[in-house]
Coordinates of N, CA and C in Angstrom, one line a residue:
X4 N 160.0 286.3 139.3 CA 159.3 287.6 139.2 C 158.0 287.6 139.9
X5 N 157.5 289.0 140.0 CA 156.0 288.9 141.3 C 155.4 288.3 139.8
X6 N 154.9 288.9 139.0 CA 153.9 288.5 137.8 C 154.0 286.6 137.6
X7 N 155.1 285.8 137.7 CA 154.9 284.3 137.9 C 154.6 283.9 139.0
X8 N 154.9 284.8 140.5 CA 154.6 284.5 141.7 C 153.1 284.3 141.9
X9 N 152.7 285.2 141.0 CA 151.5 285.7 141.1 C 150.3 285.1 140.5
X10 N 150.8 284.7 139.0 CA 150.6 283.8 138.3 C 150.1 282.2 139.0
X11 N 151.8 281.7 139.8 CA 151.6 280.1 140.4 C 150.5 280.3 142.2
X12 N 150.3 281.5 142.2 CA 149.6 281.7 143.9 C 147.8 281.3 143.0
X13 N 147.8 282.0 142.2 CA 146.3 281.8 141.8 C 146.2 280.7 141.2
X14 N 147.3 279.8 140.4 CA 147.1 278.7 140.0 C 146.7 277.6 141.0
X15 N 147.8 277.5 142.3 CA 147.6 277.0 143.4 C 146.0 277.1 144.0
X16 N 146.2 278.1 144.7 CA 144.8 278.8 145.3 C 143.5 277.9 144.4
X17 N 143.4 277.7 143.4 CA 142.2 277.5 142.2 C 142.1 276.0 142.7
X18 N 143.7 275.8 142.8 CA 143.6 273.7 142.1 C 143.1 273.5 144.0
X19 N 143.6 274.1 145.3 CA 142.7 273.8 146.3 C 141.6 273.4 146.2
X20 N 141.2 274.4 145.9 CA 139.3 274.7 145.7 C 138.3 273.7 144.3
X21 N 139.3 273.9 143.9 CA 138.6 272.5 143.0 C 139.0 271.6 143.3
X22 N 140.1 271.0 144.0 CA 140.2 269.3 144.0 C 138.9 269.4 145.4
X23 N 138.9 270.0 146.2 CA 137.6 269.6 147.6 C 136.6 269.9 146.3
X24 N 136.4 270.9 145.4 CA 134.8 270.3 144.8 C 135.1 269.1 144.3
X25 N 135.5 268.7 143.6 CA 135.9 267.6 142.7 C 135.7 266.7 144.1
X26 N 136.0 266.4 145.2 CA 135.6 265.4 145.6 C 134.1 265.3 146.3
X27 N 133.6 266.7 146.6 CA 132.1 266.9 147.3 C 131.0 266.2 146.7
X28 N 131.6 266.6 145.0 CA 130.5 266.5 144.0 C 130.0 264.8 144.1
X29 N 130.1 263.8 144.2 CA 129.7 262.4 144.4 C 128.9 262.5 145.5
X30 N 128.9 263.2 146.7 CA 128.4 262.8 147.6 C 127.2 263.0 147.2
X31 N 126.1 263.8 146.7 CA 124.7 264.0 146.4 C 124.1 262.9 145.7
X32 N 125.1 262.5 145.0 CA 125.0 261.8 143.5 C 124.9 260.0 144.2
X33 N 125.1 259.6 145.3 CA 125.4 258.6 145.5 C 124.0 257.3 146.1
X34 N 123.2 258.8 146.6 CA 121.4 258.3 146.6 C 121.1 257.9 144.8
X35 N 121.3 258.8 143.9 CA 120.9 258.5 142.7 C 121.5 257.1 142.3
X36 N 123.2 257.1 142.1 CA 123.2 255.6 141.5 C 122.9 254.2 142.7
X37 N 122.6 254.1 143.6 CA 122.1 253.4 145.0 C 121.0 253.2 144.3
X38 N 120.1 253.9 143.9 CA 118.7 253.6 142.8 C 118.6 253.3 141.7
X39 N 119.8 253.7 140.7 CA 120.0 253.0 139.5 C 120.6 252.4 139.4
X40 N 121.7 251.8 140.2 CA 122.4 250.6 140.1 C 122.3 249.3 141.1
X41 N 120.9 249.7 142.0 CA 120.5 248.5 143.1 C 121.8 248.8 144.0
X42 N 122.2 249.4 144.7 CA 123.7 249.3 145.2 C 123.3 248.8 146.7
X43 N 123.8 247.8 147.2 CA 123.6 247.5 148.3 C 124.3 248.4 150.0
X44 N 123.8 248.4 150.6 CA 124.2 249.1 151.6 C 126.1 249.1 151.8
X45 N 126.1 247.8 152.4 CA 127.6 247.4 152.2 C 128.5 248.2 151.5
X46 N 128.1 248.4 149.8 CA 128.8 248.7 148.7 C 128.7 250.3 149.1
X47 N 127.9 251.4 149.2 CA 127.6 252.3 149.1 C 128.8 252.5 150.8
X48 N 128.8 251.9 151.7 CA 129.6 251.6 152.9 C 130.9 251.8 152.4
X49 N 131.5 250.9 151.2 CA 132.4 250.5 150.5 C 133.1 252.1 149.7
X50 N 131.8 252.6 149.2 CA 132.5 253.9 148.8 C 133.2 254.8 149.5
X51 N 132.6 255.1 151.1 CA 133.0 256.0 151.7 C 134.2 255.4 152.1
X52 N 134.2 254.2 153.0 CA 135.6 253.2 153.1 C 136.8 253.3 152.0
X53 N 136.5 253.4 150.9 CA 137.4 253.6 149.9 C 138.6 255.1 149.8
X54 N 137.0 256.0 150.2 CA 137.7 257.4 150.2 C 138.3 257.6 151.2
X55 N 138.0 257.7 152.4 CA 138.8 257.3 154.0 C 140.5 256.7 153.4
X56 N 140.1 255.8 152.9 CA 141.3 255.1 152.8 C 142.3 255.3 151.8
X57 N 141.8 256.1 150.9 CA 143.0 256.4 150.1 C 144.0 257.8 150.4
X58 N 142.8 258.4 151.4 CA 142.8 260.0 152.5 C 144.4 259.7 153.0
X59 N 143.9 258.3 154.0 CA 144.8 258.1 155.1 C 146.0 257.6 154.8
X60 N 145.8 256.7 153.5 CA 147.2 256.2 152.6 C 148.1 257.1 152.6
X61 N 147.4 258.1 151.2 CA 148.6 258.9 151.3 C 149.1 259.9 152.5
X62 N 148.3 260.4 153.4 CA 148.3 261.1 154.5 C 149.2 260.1 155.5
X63 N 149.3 259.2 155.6 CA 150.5 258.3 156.5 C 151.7 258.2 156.0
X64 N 151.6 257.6 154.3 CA 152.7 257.3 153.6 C 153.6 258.0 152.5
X65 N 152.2 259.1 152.0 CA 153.0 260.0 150.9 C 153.0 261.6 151.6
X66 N 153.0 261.6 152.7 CA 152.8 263.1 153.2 C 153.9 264.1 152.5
X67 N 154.9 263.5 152.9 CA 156.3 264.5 152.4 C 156.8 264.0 151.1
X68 N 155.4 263.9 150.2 CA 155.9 263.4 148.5 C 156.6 264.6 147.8
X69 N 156.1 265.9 148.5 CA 155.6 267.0 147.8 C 157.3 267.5 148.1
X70 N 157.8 267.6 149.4 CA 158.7 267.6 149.9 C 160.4 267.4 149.0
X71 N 160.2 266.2 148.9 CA 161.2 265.8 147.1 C 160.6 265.8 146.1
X72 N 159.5 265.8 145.0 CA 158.8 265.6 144.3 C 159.0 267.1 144.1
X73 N 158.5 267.9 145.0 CA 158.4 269.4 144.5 C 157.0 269.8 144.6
X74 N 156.3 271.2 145.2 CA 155.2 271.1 145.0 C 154.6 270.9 143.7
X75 N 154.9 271.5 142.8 CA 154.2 271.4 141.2 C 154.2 270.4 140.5
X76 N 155.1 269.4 141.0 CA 155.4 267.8 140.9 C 154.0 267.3 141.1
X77 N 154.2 267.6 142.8 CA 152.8 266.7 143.1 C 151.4 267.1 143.3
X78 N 151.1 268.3 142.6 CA 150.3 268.8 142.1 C 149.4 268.3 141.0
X79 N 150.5 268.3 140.1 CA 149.9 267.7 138.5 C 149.9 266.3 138.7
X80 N 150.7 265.7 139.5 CA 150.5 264.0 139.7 C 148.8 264.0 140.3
X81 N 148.4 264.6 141.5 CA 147.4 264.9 141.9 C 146.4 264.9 141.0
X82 N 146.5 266.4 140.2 CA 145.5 266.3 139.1 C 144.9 265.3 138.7
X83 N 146.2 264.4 137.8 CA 145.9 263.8 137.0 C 144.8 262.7 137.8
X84 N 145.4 262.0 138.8 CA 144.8 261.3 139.3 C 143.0 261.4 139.4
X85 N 142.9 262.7 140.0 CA 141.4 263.4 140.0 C 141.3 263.5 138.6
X86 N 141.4 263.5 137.8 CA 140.6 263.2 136.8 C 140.9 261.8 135.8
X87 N 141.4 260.9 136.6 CA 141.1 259.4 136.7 C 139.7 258.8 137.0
X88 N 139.9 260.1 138.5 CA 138.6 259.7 139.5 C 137.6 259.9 138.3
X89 N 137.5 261.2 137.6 CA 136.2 261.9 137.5 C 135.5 260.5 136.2
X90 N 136.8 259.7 135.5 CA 136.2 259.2 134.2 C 135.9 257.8 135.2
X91 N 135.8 257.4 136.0 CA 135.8 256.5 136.9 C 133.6 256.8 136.9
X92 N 133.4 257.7 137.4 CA 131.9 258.0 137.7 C 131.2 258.6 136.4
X93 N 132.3 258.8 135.1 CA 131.2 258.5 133.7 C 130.4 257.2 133.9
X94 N 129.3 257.6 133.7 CA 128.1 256.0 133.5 C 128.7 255.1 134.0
X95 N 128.6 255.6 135.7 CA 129.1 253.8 136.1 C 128.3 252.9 135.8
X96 N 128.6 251.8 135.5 CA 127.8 250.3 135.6 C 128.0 249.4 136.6
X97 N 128.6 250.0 137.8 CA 128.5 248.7 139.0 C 129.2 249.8 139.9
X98 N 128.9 249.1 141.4 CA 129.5 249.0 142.2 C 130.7 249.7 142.7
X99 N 131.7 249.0 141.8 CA 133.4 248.8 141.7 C 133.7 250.1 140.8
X100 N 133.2 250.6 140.2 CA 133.8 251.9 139.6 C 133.5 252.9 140.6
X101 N 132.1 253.5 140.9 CA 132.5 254.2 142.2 C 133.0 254.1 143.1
X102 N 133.2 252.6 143.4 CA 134.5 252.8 144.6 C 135.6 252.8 144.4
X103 N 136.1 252.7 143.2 CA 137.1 252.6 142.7 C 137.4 254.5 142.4
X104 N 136.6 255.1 142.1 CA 136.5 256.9 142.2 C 136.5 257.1 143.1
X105 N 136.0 256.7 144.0 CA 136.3 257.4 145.8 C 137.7 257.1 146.0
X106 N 138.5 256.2 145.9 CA 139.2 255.6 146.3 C 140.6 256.6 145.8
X107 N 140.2 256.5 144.4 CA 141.2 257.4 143.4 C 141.0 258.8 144.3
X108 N 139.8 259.5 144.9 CA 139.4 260.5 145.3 C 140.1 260.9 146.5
X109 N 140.3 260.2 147.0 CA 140.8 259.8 148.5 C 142.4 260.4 148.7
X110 N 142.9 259.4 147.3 CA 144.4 259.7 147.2 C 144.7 261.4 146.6
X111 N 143.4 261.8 145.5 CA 143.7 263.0 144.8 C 143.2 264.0 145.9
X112 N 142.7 264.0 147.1 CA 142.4 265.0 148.1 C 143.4 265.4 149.3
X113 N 144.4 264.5 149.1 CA 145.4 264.6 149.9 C 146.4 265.8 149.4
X114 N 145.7 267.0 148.6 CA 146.4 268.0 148.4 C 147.4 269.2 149.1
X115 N 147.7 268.3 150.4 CA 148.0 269.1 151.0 C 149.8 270.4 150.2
X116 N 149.7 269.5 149.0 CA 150.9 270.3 148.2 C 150.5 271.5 147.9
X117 N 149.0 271.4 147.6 CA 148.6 272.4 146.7 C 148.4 273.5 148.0
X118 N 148.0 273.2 148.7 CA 147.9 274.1 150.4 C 148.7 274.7 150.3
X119 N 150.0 274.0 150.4 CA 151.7 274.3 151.1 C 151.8 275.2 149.6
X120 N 152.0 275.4 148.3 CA 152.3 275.7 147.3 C 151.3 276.9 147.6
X121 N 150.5 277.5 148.1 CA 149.2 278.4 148.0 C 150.3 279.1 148.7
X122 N 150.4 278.5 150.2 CA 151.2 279.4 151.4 C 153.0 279.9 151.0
X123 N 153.7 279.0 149.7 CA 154.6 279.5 149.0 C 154.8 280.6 148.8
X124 N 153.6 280.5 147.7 CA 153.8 281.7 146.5 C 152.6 282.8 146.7
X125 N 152.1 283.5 148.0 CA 151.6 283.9 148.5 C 152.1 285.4 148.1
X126 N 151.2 286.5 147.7 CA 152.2 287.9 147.5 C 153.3 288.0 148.5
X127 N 154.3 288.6 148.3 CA 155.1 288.4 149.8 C 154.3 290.3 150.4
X128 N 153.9 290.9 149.8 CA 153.4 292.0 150.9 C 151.5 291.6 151.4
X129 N 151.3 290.5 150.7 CA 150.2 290.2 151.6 C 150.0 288.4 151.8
X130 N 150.9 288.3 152.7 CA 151.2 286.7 153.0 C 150.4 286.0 153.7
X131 N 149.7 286.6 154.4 CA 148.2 286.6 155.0 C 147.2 285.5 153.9
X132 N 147.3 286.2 152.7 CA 146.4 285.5 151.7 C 146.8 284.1 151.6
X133 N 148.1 283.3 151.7 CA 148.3 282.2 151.7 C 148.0 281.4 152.4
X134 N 148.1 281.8 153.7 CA 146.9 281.1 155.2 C 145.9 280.9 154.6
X135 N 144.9 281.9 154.5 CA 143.3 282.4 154.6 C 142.9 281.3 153.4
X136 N 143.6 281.4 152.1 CA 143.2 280.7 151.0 C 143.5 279.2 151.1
X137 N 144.9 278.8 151.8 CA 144.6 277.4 152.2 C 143.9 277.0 153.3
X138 N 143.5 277.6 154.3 CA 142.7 277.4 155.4 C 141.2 277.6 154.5
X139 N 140.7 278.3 154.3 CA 138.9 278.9 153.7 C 138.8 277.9 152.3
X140 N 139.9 277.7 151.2 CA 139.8 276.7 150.2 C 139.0 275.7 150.1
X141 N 139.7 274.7 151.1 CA 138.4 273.4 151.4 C 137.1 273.5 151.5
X142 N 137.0 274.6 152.7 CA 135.5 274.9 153.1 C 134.6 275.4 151.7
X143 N 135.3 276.3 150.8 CA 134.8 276.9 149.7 C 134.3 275.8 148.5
X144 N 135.2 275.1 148.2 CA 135.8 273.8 147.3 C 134.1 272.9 148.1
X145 N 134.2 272.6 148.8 CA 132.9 271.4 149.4 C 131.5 272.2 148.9
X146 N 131.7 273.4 149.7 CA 130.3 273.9 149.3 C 129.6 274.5 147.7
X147 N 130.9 274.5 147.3 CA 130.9 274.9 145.5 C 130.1 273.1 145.2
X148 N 130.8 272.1 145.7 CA 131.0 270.7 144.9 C 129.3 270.5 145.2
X149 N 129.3 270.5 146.5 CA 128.0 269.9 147.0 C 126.8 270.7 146.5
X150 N 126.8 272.2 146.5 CA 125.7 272.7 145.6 C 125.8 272.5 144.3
X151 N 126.9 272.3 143.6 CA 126.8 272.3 141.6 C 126.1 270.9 141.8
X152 N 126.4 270.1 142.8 CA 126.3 268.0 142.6 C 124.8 268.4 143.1
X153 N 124.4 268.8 144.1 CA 122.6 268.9 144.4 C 122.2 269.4 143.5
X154 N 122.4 270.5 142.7 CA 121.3 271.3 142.0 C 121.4 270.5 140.9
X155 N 122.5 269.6 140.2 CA 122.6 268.7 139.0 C 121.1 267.8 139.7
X156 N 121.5 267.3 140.3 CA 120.9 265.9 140.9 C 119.3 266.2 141.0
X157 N 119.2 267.2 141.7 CA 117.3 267.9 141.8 C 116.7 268.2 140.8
X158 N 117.7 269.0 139.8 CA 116.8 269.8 138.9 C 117.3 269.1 137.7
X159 N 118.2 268.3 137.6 CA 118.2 267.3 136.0 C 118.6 268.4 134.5
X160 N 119.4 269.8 135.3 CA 119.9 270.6 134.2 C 121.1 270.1 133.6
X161 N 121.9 269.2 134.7 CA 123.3 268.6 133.9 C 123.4 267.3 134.5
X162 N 123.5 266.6 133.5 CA 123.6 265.2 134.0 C 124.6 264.7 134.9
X163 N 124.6 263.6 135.6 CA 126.0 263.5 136.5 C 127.1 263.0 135.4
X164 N 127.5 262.8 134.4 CA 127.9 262.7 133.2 C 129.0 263.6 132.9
X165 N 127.5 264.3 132.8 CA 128.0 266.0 131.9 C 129.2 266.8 133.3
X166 N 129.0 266.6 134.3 CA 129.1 267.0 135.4 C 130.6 266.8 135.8
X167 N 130.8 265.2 135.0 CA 132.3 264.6 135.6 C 132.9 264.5 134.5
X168 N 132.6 264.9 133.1 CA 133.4 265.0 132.3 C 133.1 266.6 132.2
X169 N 132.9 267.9 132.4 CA 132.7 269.5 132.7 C 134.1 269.2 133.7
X170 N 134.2 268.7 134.8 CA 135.2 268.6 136.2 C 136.3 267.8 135.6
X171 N 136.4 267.0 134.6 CA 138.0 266.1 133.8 C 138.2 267.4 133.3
X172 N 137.6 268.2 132.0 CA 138.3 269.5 131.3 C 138.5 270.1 132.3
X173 N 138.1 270.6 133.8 CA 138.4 272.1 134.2 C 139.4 271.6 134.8
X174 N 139.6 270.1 135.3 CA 140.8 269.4 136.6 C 142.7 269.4 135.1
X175 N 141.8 268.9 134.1 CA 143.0 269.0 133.1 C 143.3 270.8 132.7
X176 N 142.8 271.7 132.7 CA 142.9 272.8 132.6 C 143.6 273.6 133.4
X177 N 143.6 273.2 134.6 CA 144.3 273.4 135.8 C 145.6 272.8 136.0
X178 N 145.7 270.9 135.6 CA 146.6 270.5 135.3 C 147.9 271.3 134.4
X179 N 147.0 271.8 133.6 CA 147.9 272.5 132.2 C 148.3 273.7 132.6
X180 N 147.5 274.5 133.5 CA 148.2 275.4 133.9 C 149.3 275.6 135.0
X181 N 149.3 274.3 135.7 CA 150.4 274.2 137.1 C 151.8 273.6 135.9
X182 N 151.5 273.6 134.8 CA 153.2 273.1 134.8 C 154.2 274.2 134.0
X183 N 153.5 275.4 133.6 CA 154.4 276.9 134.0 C 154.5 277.2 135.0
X184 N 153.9 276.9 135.9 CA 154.1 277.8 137.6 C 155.4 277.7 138.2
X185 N 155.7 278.2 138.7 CA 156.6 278.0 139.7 C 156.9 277.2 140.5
X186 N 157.9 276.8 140.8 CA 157.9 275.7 141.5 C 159.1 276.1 142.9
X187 N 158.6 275.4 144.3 CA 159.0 276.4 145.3 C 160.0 275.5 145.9
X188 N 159.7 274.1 145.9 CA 161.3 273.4 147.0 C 162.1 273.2 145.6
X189 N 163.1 273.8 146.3 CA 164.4 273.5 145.5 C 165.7 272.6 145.9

């Protein structure tokens, strides 16, 4: 029916835009624990190397997961994953947990299901929206992550804490809502 079309296009569209914030948000944050956890250059190296790498993993090897899996399959697998990441950068204590969240990050950014699932279930009299919103998503998603992660980080209103467990409820809230949606390979 349009009303669940309609329904799984906004659900999609949303989980875009949050999984790029969900991954933006560390990058501000990564001067701060470099100072609170002594992080050595290498390691902070290590982070981004992590994220790269889990990008290109699944981007080499799980591209067409979505394909058999289903989009809403690998959607909520995604999720979950990203908010692995997010309890990953609760009070890290070393090193190895944030790169261990990049890394998770890496794999949970490879949303390209959620893209293809946007450009699915797109109104069919304005299909247009399903381009625009997987194409403009990311760019929206970074600049949302990277301003809520700066303004946490400068002005000390929400801790980076408060910040990745706020991003576990909204990533599981989203999770909970992709698994009424619709689901588009059959």
């Amino acid at each position: 029916s349009d009303g669940r079309r309609a329904y799984t296009f906004s659900v999609a569209a949303f989980c875009v835009i949050i999984c790029f914030a969900a991954t933006a948000i560390p990058v501000p944050l990564i001067a701060i624990w470099t100072q609170a956890l002594s992080l050595t250059t290498f390691e902070v190296s290590m982070t981004v190397f992590a994220y790269v790498g889990g990008c290109l993993t699944v981007l080499l090897f799980f591209s067409k997961l979505s394909n058999y899996l289903g989009r809403r399959a690998t959607v909520i697998l995604t999720l979950a994953i990203g908010i692995a990441s997010c309890l990953c950068f609760i009070a890290p204590q070393n090193a190895s947990a944030i790169i261990l969240g990049r890394l998770l990050q890496g794999v949970f950014l490879a949303t390209s299901a959620a893209m293809s699932w946007t450009v699915d279930t797109a109104p069919k009299s304005h299909a247009w929206l399903g381009t625009a919103l997987s194409a403009a998503g990311p760019g929206i998603g970074f600049i949302l992550g990277t301003v809520l992660s700066g303004l946490s980080a400068e002005t000390g209103i929400i801790s980076a804490d408060t910040l990745f467990i706020g991003l576990a409820v909204t990533l599981a809230v989203v999770l909970a809502a992709a698994i009424p949606a619709v689901e588009t390979m059959q």
